[in-house]
Amino acid sequence: MADGELANNKSILVLGGGVIGLCTAYYAMQAGHKVTIVERGKPDHDSCSLGNAGMIVPSHFVPLAAPGMVTMGLKMMLDPESPFTVRPRLDADLMRWGWNFLRAANAAHVARTSPLLRDMSLLSRKSYEELSAQYGNSFGLVQKGLLMLCKSESTLSEEKHMAEKAHALGLAAEVLTPEETAALDPGIDMNIAGSVYFPQDCHLDPRRFVVALTKSLTEGGAKFLWGTDVRGWKTAEAQVQSVETSGGSLTADEYVLAGGSWFAEMARGLGLRLPLQAGKGYSLTLQTPRQLPMICSIMAEARVAVTPMGGTLRFGGTMEICGLDTTVNAARVRGIIKSIPDFMPAFTPEDFREVPVWTGLRPCSPDGLPYIGRPARYRNVAIATGHAMMGLSLGPVTGKLMADILSDRQPTLDISLLSPDRYA
């Protein structure tokens, strides 16, 4: 880095120590900035990514707000064991979120946003490859693709259509028979009508990734303030002057809000109202599974993700819009467990009897796109949240885009669709 660049280095406070905050801090540090990460949890805190499926998915180029999602969601809400529900409550923010979701769930929105999601995912995948090479694959990156497993011919037909859309976007996708699927991953018995194989997808162990990134940041000189809550803000003339925390007043040149589902609490007093709802997900990890696949997969009808992590096997699913509530809904967990033998008959519900249930809250925007960028209201504030189920998948590319923004560089991608002010 040239001396002229060093003179422009900034002090940056990253508020939030989940995957998005850590990736932002990492790439800001790589750009030469002095970084402090402020995290409400302890050093061993459990963020919304640690227990997730660990997938990096260029195949997920369709945002959550898509045609048919509203109708499907309403049907699922009638089943207490279904993979989706919205807990009804009198809440103005929830109603605003729902109205904006309804407006976004159309074909034009998908056509407009899919190329951006594709580009972000492919850049993130490349970044994971670079990080894996740099750290000796300490977080278990496996580049063997993803299988979308379909029980019925009707679902397989829908997924074939998705494969055609992937081809139109330049992504690889193959429609496989049950026999071809079994030949690709012979370590697991599958009861399916067929599958779609996305060879560019991959997976890793999210907990090991967080550990590797935290270690790299610490060794690089970044400072962590654990167990520190945001209490308030001091602002003047379109700038933040300081943030008040449980550990005292903190100042910096730049303030990054990466608080995930807790964004509203973190930003209270700044006048920034982003439509955002927490979507609860669950996972169960078998330490000694009966069978162990080589390739991660998604059980299409059940919306259950299956990921081998070392010698363990993780099953994750559900999207429960329920506020900042991390309690376990037993019916949702039953729904996950009951669906597994339908697709993978070697497993039984008894296999999960004593398995701990992990829960995490994903920050969901109404249009299925993250919020990345600066709000017009402040010159020294940047926001990175709203990634929903794609936080791990889009972590590195988000970090790189944020490093560009914080360094006053033109971002690598056109991120105008991700503006935090798009609902202002």
Short mmCIF file of C-alpha atoms in Angstrom, two decimals:
data_model
loop_
_atom_site.label_atom_id
_atom_site.label_comp_id
_atom_site.label_asym_id
_atom_site.label_seq_id
_atom_site.Cartn_x
_atom_site.Cartn_y
_atom_site.Cartn_z
CA MET A 1 0.00 0.00 0.00
CA ALA A 2 1.38 3.40 -1.00
CA ASP A 3 2.16 6.12 1.54
CA GLY A 4 -0.49 8.33 0.00
CA GLU A 5 -3.10 5.70 0.75
CA LEU A 6 -1.93 5.32 4.34
CA ALA A 7 -2.68 8.98 4.99
CA ASN A 8 -6.35 8.29 4.24
CA ASN A 9 -6.74 5.46 6.75
CA LYS A 10 -9.73 5.80 9.03
CA SER A 11 -10.81 4.58 12.42
CA ILE A 12 -13.89 2.41 11.96
CA LEU A 13 -16.35 1.12 14.54
CA VAL A 14 -18.16 -1.99 13.34
CA LEU A 15 -21.25 -2.48 15.49
CA GLY A 16 -22.12 -6.16 15.36
CA GLY A 17 -19.86 -9.21 15.50
CA GLY A 18 -21.76 -11.68 13.34
CA VAL A 19 -20.56 -12.90 9.95
CA ILE A 20 -21.48 -9.64 8.18
CA GLY A 21 -19.76 -7.48 10.80
CA LEU A 22 -16.67 -9.69 10.85
CA CYS A 23 -16.37 -9.74 7.05
CA THR A 24 -16.77 -5.95 6.95
CA ALA A 25 -14.11 -5.56 9.63
CA TYR A 26 -11.77 -7.99 7.87
CA TYR A 27 -11.85 -6.30 4.47
CA ALA A 28 -11.75 -2.82 6.04
CA MET A 29 -8.61 -3.91 7.88
CA GLN A 30 -7.19 -5.28 4.63
CA ALA A 31 -7.80 -1.83 3.13
CA GLY A 32 -5.56 -0.35 5.82
CA HIS A 33 -8.15 1.01 8.25
CA LYS A 34 -8.04 0.77 12.04
CA VAL A 35 -10.99 -1.37 13.09
CA THR A 36 -12.86 -1.93 16.34
CA ILE A 37 -15.68 -4.48 16.55
CA VAL A 38 -18.40 -3.83 19.15
CA GLU A 39 -20.43 -6.94 20.00
CA ARG A 40 -23.30 -7.27 22.49
CA GLY A 41 -22.43 -10.94 23.11
CA LYS A 42 -19.44 -12.56 24.76
CA PRO A 43 -16.43 -13.94 22.84
CA ASP A 44 -18.24 -17.27 22.48
CA HIS A 45 -21.49 -15.58 21.48
CA ASP A 46 -23.87 -17.41 19.15
CA SER A 47 -24.70 -15.30 16.10
CA CYS A 48 -27.43 -16.11 13.59
CA SER A 49 -24.91 -17.80 11.28
CA LEU A 50 -23.13 -20.23 13.60
CA GLY A 51 -25.76 -22.95 13.49
CA ASN A 52 -26.94 -22.43 9.93
CA ALA A 53 -26.52 -24.72 6.94
CA GLY A 54 -23.16 -23.23 5.96
CA MET A 55 -24.01 -22.99 2.26
CA ILE A 56 -22.56 -20.66 -0.37
CA VAL A 57 -25.26 -20.65 -3.01
CA PRO A 58 -25.03 -18.94 -6.42
CA SER A 59 -28.11 -21.09 -7.16
CA HIS A 60 -30.16 -18.80 -4.87
CA PHE A 61 -30.51 -15.95 -7.35
CA VAL A 62 -34.27 -15.52 -6.74
CA PRO A 63 -35.03 -13.19 -3.81
CA LEU A 64 -37.35 -14.24 -1.00
CA ALA A 65 -39.98 -11.88 -2.40
CA ALA A 66 -41.00 -13.74 -5.57
CA PRO A 67 -44.22 -14.60 -7.43
CA GLY A 68 -46.30 -17.18 -5.59
CA MET A 69 -44.60 -16.66 -2.23
CA VAL A 70 -47.55 -14.82 -0.69
CA THR A 71 -50.06 -17.53 -1.63
CA MET A 72 -47.71 -20.31 -0.56
CA GLY A 73 -46.96 -18.54 2.71
CA LEU A 74 -50.66 -18.13 3.55
CA LYS A 75 -51.24 -21.85 2.97
CA MET A 76 -48.26 -22.82 5.11
CA MET A 77 -49.46 -20.66 7.99
CA LEU A 78 -52.38 -23.05 8.45
CA ASP A 79 -49.98 -25.89 9.30
CA PRO A 80 -48.14 -25.52 12.64
CA GLU A 81 -45.36 -27.84 11.39
CA SER A 82 -44.83 -26.09 8.05
CA PRO A 83 -41.50 -24.45 7.12
CA PHE A 84 -42.96 -20.91 7.15
CA THR A 85 -45.17 -18.81 9.40
CA VAL A 86 -45.76 -15.24 10.46
CA ARG A 87 -46.81 -14.83 14.08
CA PRO A 88 -49.75 -12.39 13.92
CA ARG A 89 -49.37 -9.37 16.17
CA LEU A 90 -50.47 -5.73 16.24
CA ASP A 91 -47.23 -4.16 15.13
CA ALA A 92 -46.93 -1.23 12.72
CA ASP A 93 -43.45 -2.27 11.58
CA LEU A 94 -44.63 -5.81 10.79
CA MET A 95 -47.59 -4.47 8.79
CA ARG A 96 -45.30 -2.09 6.88
CA TRP A 97 -42.92 -4.97 6.18
CA GLY A 98 -45.75 -7.20 4.97
CA TRP A 99 -47.12 -4.52 2.65
CA ASN A 100 -43.69 -3.98 1.09
CA PHE A 101 -43.18 -7.74 0.73
CA LEU A 102 -46.50 -7.98 -1.11
CA ARG A 103 -45.46 -5.16 -3.46
CA ALA A 104 -42.10 -6.79 -4.21
CA ALA A 105 -43.32 -10.35 -4.85
CA ASN A 106 -43.58 -10.10 -8.64
CA ALA A 107 -41.74 -11.25 -11.75
CA ALA A 108 -40.38 -7.81 -12.60
CA HIS A 109 -38.65 -7.62 -9.20
CA VAL A 110 -37.07 -11.05 -9.72
CA ALA A 111 -35.86 -10.11 -13.21
CA ARG A 112 -34.37 -6.87 -11.92
CA THR A 113 -32.57 -8.35 -8.91
CA SER A 114 -31.45 -11.83 -10.03
CA PRO A 115 -28.36 -10.65 -11.96
CA LEU A 116 -27.15 -8.71 -8.93
CA LEU A 117 -27.67 -11.65 -6.56
CA ARG A 118 -25.85 -13.89 -9.05
CA ASP A 119 -22.88 -11.53 -9.26
CA MET A 120 -22.72 -11.08 -5.49
CA SER A 121 -22.82 -14.84 -4.90
CA LEU A 122 -20.13 -15.61 -7.46
CA LEU A 123 -17.84 -12.92 -6.03
CA SER A 124 -18.45 -14.25 -2.54
CA ARG A 125 -17.65 -17.79 -3.68
CA LYS A 126 -14.38 -16.59 -5.20
CA SER A 127 -13.55 -14.78 -1.96
CA TYR A 128 -14.18 -17.96 0.04
CA GLU A 129 -11.76 -19.80 -2.25
CA GLU A 130 -9.14 -17.12 -1.59
CA LEU A 131 -9.70 -17.22 2.17
CA SER A 132 -9.58 -21.00 2.16
CA ALA A 133 -6.22 -20.98 0.37
CA GLN A 134 -4.91 -18.30 2.73
CA TYR A 135 -5.91 -20.12 5.92
CA GLY A 136 -5.26 -23.71 4.88
CA ASN A 137 -8.98 -24.44 4.56
CA SER A 138 -9.33 -24.21 8.34
CA PHE A 139 -13.09 -23.76 7.99
CA GLY A 140 -13.75 -26.84 5.84
CA LEU A 141 -14.74 -25.36 2.47
CA VAL A 142 -16.13 -28.15 0.26
CA GLN A 143 -16.65 -27.34 -3.42
CA LYS A 144 -18.85 -30.19 -4.60
CA GLY A 145 -22.05 -28.37 -5.47
CA LEU A 146 -25.61 -28.62 -4.13
CA LEU A 147 -28.48 -30.99 -4.89
CA MET A 148 -32.07 -29.75 -4.92
CA LEU A 149 -33.92 -32.96 -4.00
CA CYS A 150 -37.49 -33.33 -5.26
CA LYS A 151 -40.02 -35.87 -3.94
CA SER A 152 -42.68 -35.25 -6.58
CA GLU A 153 -42.67 -34.90 -10.35
CA SER A 154 -44.50 -31.57 -10.05
CA THR A 155 -41.77 -30.11 -7.83
CA LEU A 156 -39.09 -31.52 -10.14
CA SER A 157 -40.81 -29.75 -13.03
CA GLU A 158 -40.70 -26.47 -11.10
CA GLU A 159 -37.01 -26.98 -10.34
CA LYS A 160 -36.31 -27.76 -14.01
CA HIS A 161 -37.77 -24.34 -14.77
CA MET A 162 -35.41 -22.86 -12.17
CA ALA A 163 -32.50 -24.65 -13.86
CA GLU A 164 -33.48 -23.01 -17.15
CA LYS A 165 -33.44 -19.60 -15.44
CA ALA A 166 -30.00 -20.44 -14.03
CA HIS A 167 -28.74 -21.26 -17.53
CA ALA A 168 -30.12 -17.93 -18.80
CA LEU A 169 -28.01 -16.20 -16.13
CA GLY A 170 -24.90 -18.16 -17.08
CA LEU A 171 -25.02 -20.47 -14.06
CA ALA A 172 -24.47 -24.22 -14.26
CA ALA A 173 -27.38 -26.55 -13.45
CA GLU A 174 -28.10 -30.18 -14.33
CA VAL A 175 -31.40 -32.05 -14.04
CA LEU A 176 -30.73 -35.57 -12.72
CA THR A 177 -32.72 -38.78 -12.46
CA PRO A 178 -32.82 -40.61 -9.10
CA GLU A 179 -30.16 -42.99 -10.43
CA GLU A 180 -27.90 -40.16 -11.57
CA THR A 181 -28.35 -38.44 -8.20
CA ALA A 182 -27.39 -41.62 -6.35
CA ALA A 183 -24.30 -42.05 -8.55
CA LEU A 184 -23.22 -38.49 -7.76
CA ASP A 185 -23.56 -39.00 -4.00
CA PRO A 186 -23.54 -42.75 -3.23
CA GLY A 187 -23.06 -42.30 0.52
CA ILE A 188 -26.71 -41.51 1.21
CA ASP A 189 -29.97 -43.33 0.38
CA MET A 190 -32.52 -41.00 -1.22
CA ASN A 191 -36.22 -41.49 -1.96
CA ILE A 192 -36.78 -38.89 -4.66
CA ALA A 193 -38.30 -38.31 -8.09
CA GLY A 194 -35.12 -36.57 -9.21
CA SER A 195 -32.94 -33.58 -8.47
CA VAL A 196 -31.28 -30.49 -9.87
CA TYR A 197 -27.53 -30.26 -9.35
CA PHE A 198 -25.88 -26.84 -8.99
CA PRO A 199 -22.11 -27.54 -9.28
CA GLN A 200 -21.02 -23.97 -8.43
CA ASP A 201 -22.52 -24.09 -4.93
CA CYS A 202 -20.37 -25.14 -1.97
CA HIS A 203 -20.47 -25.38 1.82
CA LEU A 204 -18.36 -24.91 4.94
CA ASP A 205 -18.52 -25.02 8.73
CA PRO A 206 -19.79 -21.55 9.77
CA ARG A 207 -18.51 -21.80 13.34
CA ARG A 208 -14.99 -22.61 12.16
CA PHE A 209 -15.20 -19.74 9.66
CA VAL A 210 -16.13 -17.25 12.40
CA VAL A 211 -13.25 -18.55 14.55
CA ALA A 212 -10.78 -18.18 11.66
CA LEU A 213 -11.93 -14.64 10.85
CA THR A 214 -11.88 -13.55 14.50
CA LYS A 215 -8.36 -14.93 14.91
CA SER A 216 -7.16 -13.16 11.75
CA LEU A 217 -8.69 -9.86 12.86
CA THR A 218 -7.12 -10.10 16.31
CA GLU A 219 -3.70 -10.95 14.89
CA GLY A 220 -4.04 -8.07 12.41
CA GLY A 221 -4.55 -5.54 15.19
CA ALA A 222 -8.33 -5.20 15.25
CA LYS A 223 -9.87 -4.57 18.66
CA PHE A 224 -12.91 -6.42 20.01
CA LEU A 225 -15.23 -4.96 22.65
CA TRP A 226 -17.28 -7.93 23.86
CA GLY A 227 -20.44 -7.72 25.96
CA THR A 228 -20.97 -4.12 24.87
CA ASP A 229 -24.45 -2.79 24.09
CA VAL A 230 -25.29 0.32 22.07
CA ARG A 231 -27.20 2.75 24.30
CA GLY A 232 -27.49 5.92 22.21
CA TRP A 233 -25.93 8.34 19.75
CA LYS A 234 -24.62 11.87 19.57
CA THR A 235 -25.05 13.53 16.18
CA ALA A 236 -24.54 16.98 14.66
CA GLU A 237 -24.50 18.40 11.16
CA ALA A 238 -25.34 15.14 9.35
CA GLN A 239 -22.62 13.22 11.18
CA VAL A 240 -22.38 10.86 14.10
CA GLN A 241 -20.05 12.31 16.72
CA SER A 242 -20.05 9.33 19.09
CA VAL A 243 -21.93 6.20 20.07
CA GLU A 244 -22.87 5.68 23.71
CA THR A 245 -22.38 2.09 24.87
CA SER A 246 -22.52 0.09 28.07
CA GLY A 247 -18.74 0.43 28.08
CA GLY A 248 -18.68 4.19 27.65
CA SER A 249 -18.62 6.68 24.78
CA LEU A 250 -16.82 5.62 21.59
CA THR A 251 -15.72 7.77 18.68
CA ALA A 252 -14.52 6.95 15.18
CA ASP A 253 -14.30 8.35 11.68
CA GLU A 254 -16.87 5.82 10.42
CA TYR A 255 -19.69 3.87 12.06
CA VAL A 256 -20.92 0.60 10.52
CA LEU A 257 -24.30 -0.74 11.64
CA ALA A 258 -24.16 -4.52 11.20
CA GLY A 259 -26.48 -5.57 14.02
CA GLY A 260 -28.57 -8.04 12.04
CA SER A 261 -32.06 -8.53 13.45
CA TRP A 262 -31.22 -6.10 16.26
CA PHE A 263 -30.72 -3.20 13.83
CA ALA A 264 -33.74 -1.24 15.08
CA GLU A 265 -32.55 -1.41 18.69
CA MET A 266 -29.01 -0.48 17.68
CA ALA A 267 -30.08 2.44 15.49
CA ARG A 268 -32.64 3.88 17.92
CA GLY A 269 -32.18 7.65 18.03
CA LEU A 270 -30.64 7.92 14.55
CA GLY A 271 -33.95 8.29 12.74
CA LEU A 272 -33.17 5.37 10.39
CA ARG A 273 -36.24 3.21 9.82
CA LEU A 274 -35.47 0.18 7.69
CA PRO A 275 -38.26 -2.35 7.15
CA LEU A 276 -36.72 -5.41 8.79
CA GLN A 277 -38.13 -8.48 10.49
CA ALA A 278 -36.37 -11.30 12.30
CA GLY A 279 -36.90 -14.70 10.68
CA LYS A 280 -36.21 -17.55 13.09
CA GLY A 281 -34.55 -20.68 11.81
CA TYR A 282 -33.68 -23.99 13.48
CA SER A 283 -31.01 -26.62 13.01
CA LEU A 284 -30.14 -30.03 14.45
CA THR A 285 -26.70 -31.59 14.02
CA LEU A 286 -26.12 -35.33 14.22
CA GLN A 287 -22.66 -36.04 15.60
CA THR A 288 -22.59 -39.67 14.38
CA PRO A 289 -25.08 -39.89 11.50
CA ARG A 290 -26.21 -43.25 10.11
CA GLN A 291 -25.14 -42.10 6.65
CA LEU A 292 -23.04 -39.14 5.55
CA PRO A 293 -23.48 -37.50 2.14
CA MET A 294 -20.62 -35.75 0.38
CA ILE A 295 -22.77 -33.02 -1.16
CA CYS A 296 -25.02 -30.53 0.60
CA SER A 297 -28.65 -30.58 -0.42
CA ILE A 298 -32.06 -29.00 0.03
CA MET A 299 -35.22 -31.08 0.41
CA ALA A 300 -37.35 -28.99 -1.92
CA GLU A 301 -40.86 -29.63 -0.64
CA ALA A 302 -39.84 -29.56 3.03
CA ARG A 303 -37.50 -26.56 2.69
CA VAL A 304 -34.92 -28.41 4.79
CA ALA A 305 -31.19 -27.93 4.16
CA VAL A 306 -28.78 -30.83 4.70
CA THR A 307 -25.06 -30.19 5.13
CA PRO A 308 -22.18 -32.56 5.94
CA MET A 309 -19.65 -30.81 8.21
CA GLY A 310 -16.65 -33.00 8.80
CA GLY A 311 -18.08 -36.19 10.24
CA THR A 312 -21.31 -34.52 11.40
CA LEU A 313 -24.53 -33.89 9.51
CA ARG A 314 -26.66 -30.76 9.96
CA PHE A 315 -30.35 -30.36 9.10
CA GLY A 316 -31.78 -26.85 9.12
CA GLY A 317 -34.95 -25.08 8.13
CA THR A 318 -38.03 -22.92 8.76
CA MET A 319 -38.66 -19.22 8.45
CA GLU A 320 -40.67 -18.01 11.42
CA ILE A 321 -41.38 -14.27 11.41
CA CYS A 322 -41.86 -13.78 15.14
CA GLY A 323 -39.94 -10.76 16.39
CA LEU A 324 -36.84 -11.03 18.58
CA ASP A 325 -37.89 -14.36 20.02
CA THR A 326 -35.36 -17.20 20.18
CA THR A 327 -37.55 -19.71 22.03
CA VAL A 328 -37.98 -23.11 20.40
CA ASN A 329 -41.32 -23.81 18.73
CA ALA A 330 -41.59 -27.60 19.11
CA ALA A 331 -44.04 -27.91 16.21
CA ARG A 332 -41.59 -26.34 13.76
CA VAL A 333 -38.85 -28.69 14.93
CA ARG A 334 -41.19 -31.67 14.53
CA GLY A 335 -41.86 -30.54 10.98
CA ILE A 336 -38.15 -30.64 10.16
CA ILE A 337 -37.60 -34.03 11.78
CA LYS A 338 -40.68 -35.66 10.23
CA SER A 339 -39.65 -34.60 6.72
CA ILE A 340 -36.16 -36.11 6.83
CA PRO A 341 -37.06 -39.86 6.53
CA ASP A 342 -39.32 -39.01 3.57
CA PHE A 343 -36.26 -37.99 1.57
CA MET A 344 -33.51 -39.97 3.34
CA PRO A 345 -35.07 -43.23 4.59
CA ALA A 346 -32.00 -44.39 6.52
CA PHE A 347 -32.88 -41.81 9.22
CA THR A 348 -35.68 -42.05 11.77
CA PRO A 349 -37.19 -39.52 14.19
CA GLU A 350 -35.48 -41.45 17.00
CA ASP A 351 -32.11 -40.31 15.68
CA PHE A 352 -32.98 -36.76 16.81
CA ARG A 353 -34.43 -37.54 20.24
CA GLU A 354 -31.55 -36.13 22.34
CA VAL A 355 -30.11 -33.75 19.72
CA PRO A 356 -29.92 -30.09 20.86
CA VAL A 357 -31.98 -27.62 18.84
CA TRP A 358 -30.19 -24.46 17.68
CA THR A 359 -32.13 -21.31 16.80
CA GLY A 360 -31.03 -18.12 15.09
CA LEU A 361 -32.71 -14.90 13.96
CA ARG A 362 -32.07 -13.86 10.37
CA PRO A 363 -32.63 -10.20 9.45
CA CYS A 364 -35.15 -10.15 6.59
CA SER A 365 -35.88 -7.20 4.35
CA PRO A 366 -39.27 -7.18 2.60
CA ASP A 367 -37.83 -7.37 -0.93
CA GLY A 368 -35.33 -10.14 -0.18
CA LEU A 369 -32.28 -7.92 -0.75
CA PRO A 370 -29.78 -6.82 1.88
CA TYR A 371 -29.27 -3.21 2.89
CA ILE A 372 -25.73 -2.21 1.93
CA GLY A 373 -24.53 1.39 1.70
CA ARG A 374 -24.72 4.81 3.27
CA PRO A 375 -28.00 6.42 4.32
CA ALA A 376 -28.31 9.95 2.98
CA ARG A 377 -28.94 11.25 6.48
CA TYR A 378 -25.34 10.80 7.71
CA ARG A 379 -21.98 11.22 6.00
CA ASN A 380 -20.08 8.81 8.26
CA VAL A 381 -22.56 5.96 8.73
CA ALA A 382 -22.77 2.79 6.63
CA ILE A 383 -25.25 -0.06 6.95
CA ALA A 384 -24.91 -3.80 6.25
CA THR A 385 -27.87 -5.93 7.28
CA GLY A 386 -31.01 -7.61 5.93
CA HIS A 387 -29.32 -10.66 4.35
CA ALA A 388 -31.98 -13.12 5.61
CA MET A 389 -30.82 -16.69 4.88
CA MET A 390 -27.92 -15.45 2.73
CA GLY A 391 -25.74 -13.86 5.42
CA LEU A 392 -23.01 -16.48 5.31
CA SER A 393 -23.25 -16.90 1.55
CA LEU A 394 -22.91 -13.15 0.90
CA GLY A 395 -20.60 -12.34 3.82
CA PRO A 396 -17.29 -11.80 1.96
CA VAL A 397 -18.78 -9.84 -0.93
CA THR A 398 -20.63 -7.63 1.56
CA GLY A 399 -17.35 -7.07 3.40
CA LYS A 400 -15.60 -6.07 0.19
CA LEU A 401 -18.39 -3.71 -0.86
CA MET A 402 -18.38 -2.12 2.57
CA ALA A 403 -14.58 -1.72 2.45
CA ASP A 404 -15.01 0.14 -0.85
CA ILE A 405 -17.65 2.42 0.66
CA LEU A 406 -15.60 3.11 3.80
CA SER A 407 -12.53 3.82 1.68
CA ASP A 408 -14.50 6.28 -0.49
CA ARG A 409 -14.00 4.06 -3.54
CA GLN A 410 -16.55 3.16 -6.20
CA PRO A 411 -17.97 -0.25 -5.18
CA THR A 412 -17.08 -3.20 -7.38
CA LEU A 413 -20.76 -3.75 -8.21
CA ASP A 414 -23.66 -1.39 -8.81
CA ILE A 415 -25.42 -1.59 -5.45
CA SER A 416 -28.12 1.02 -6.03
CA LEU A 417 -30.79 -1.70 -5.54
CA LEU A 418 -29.38 -2.32 -2.06
CA SER A 419 -29.70 1.26 -0.85
CA PRO A 420 -30.67 1.62 2.84
CA ASP A 421 -32.85 4.54 1.72
CA ARG A 422 -34.98 2.57 -0.75
CA TYR A 423 -37.96 2.62 1.65
CA ALA A 424 -37.32 6.07 3.06
#
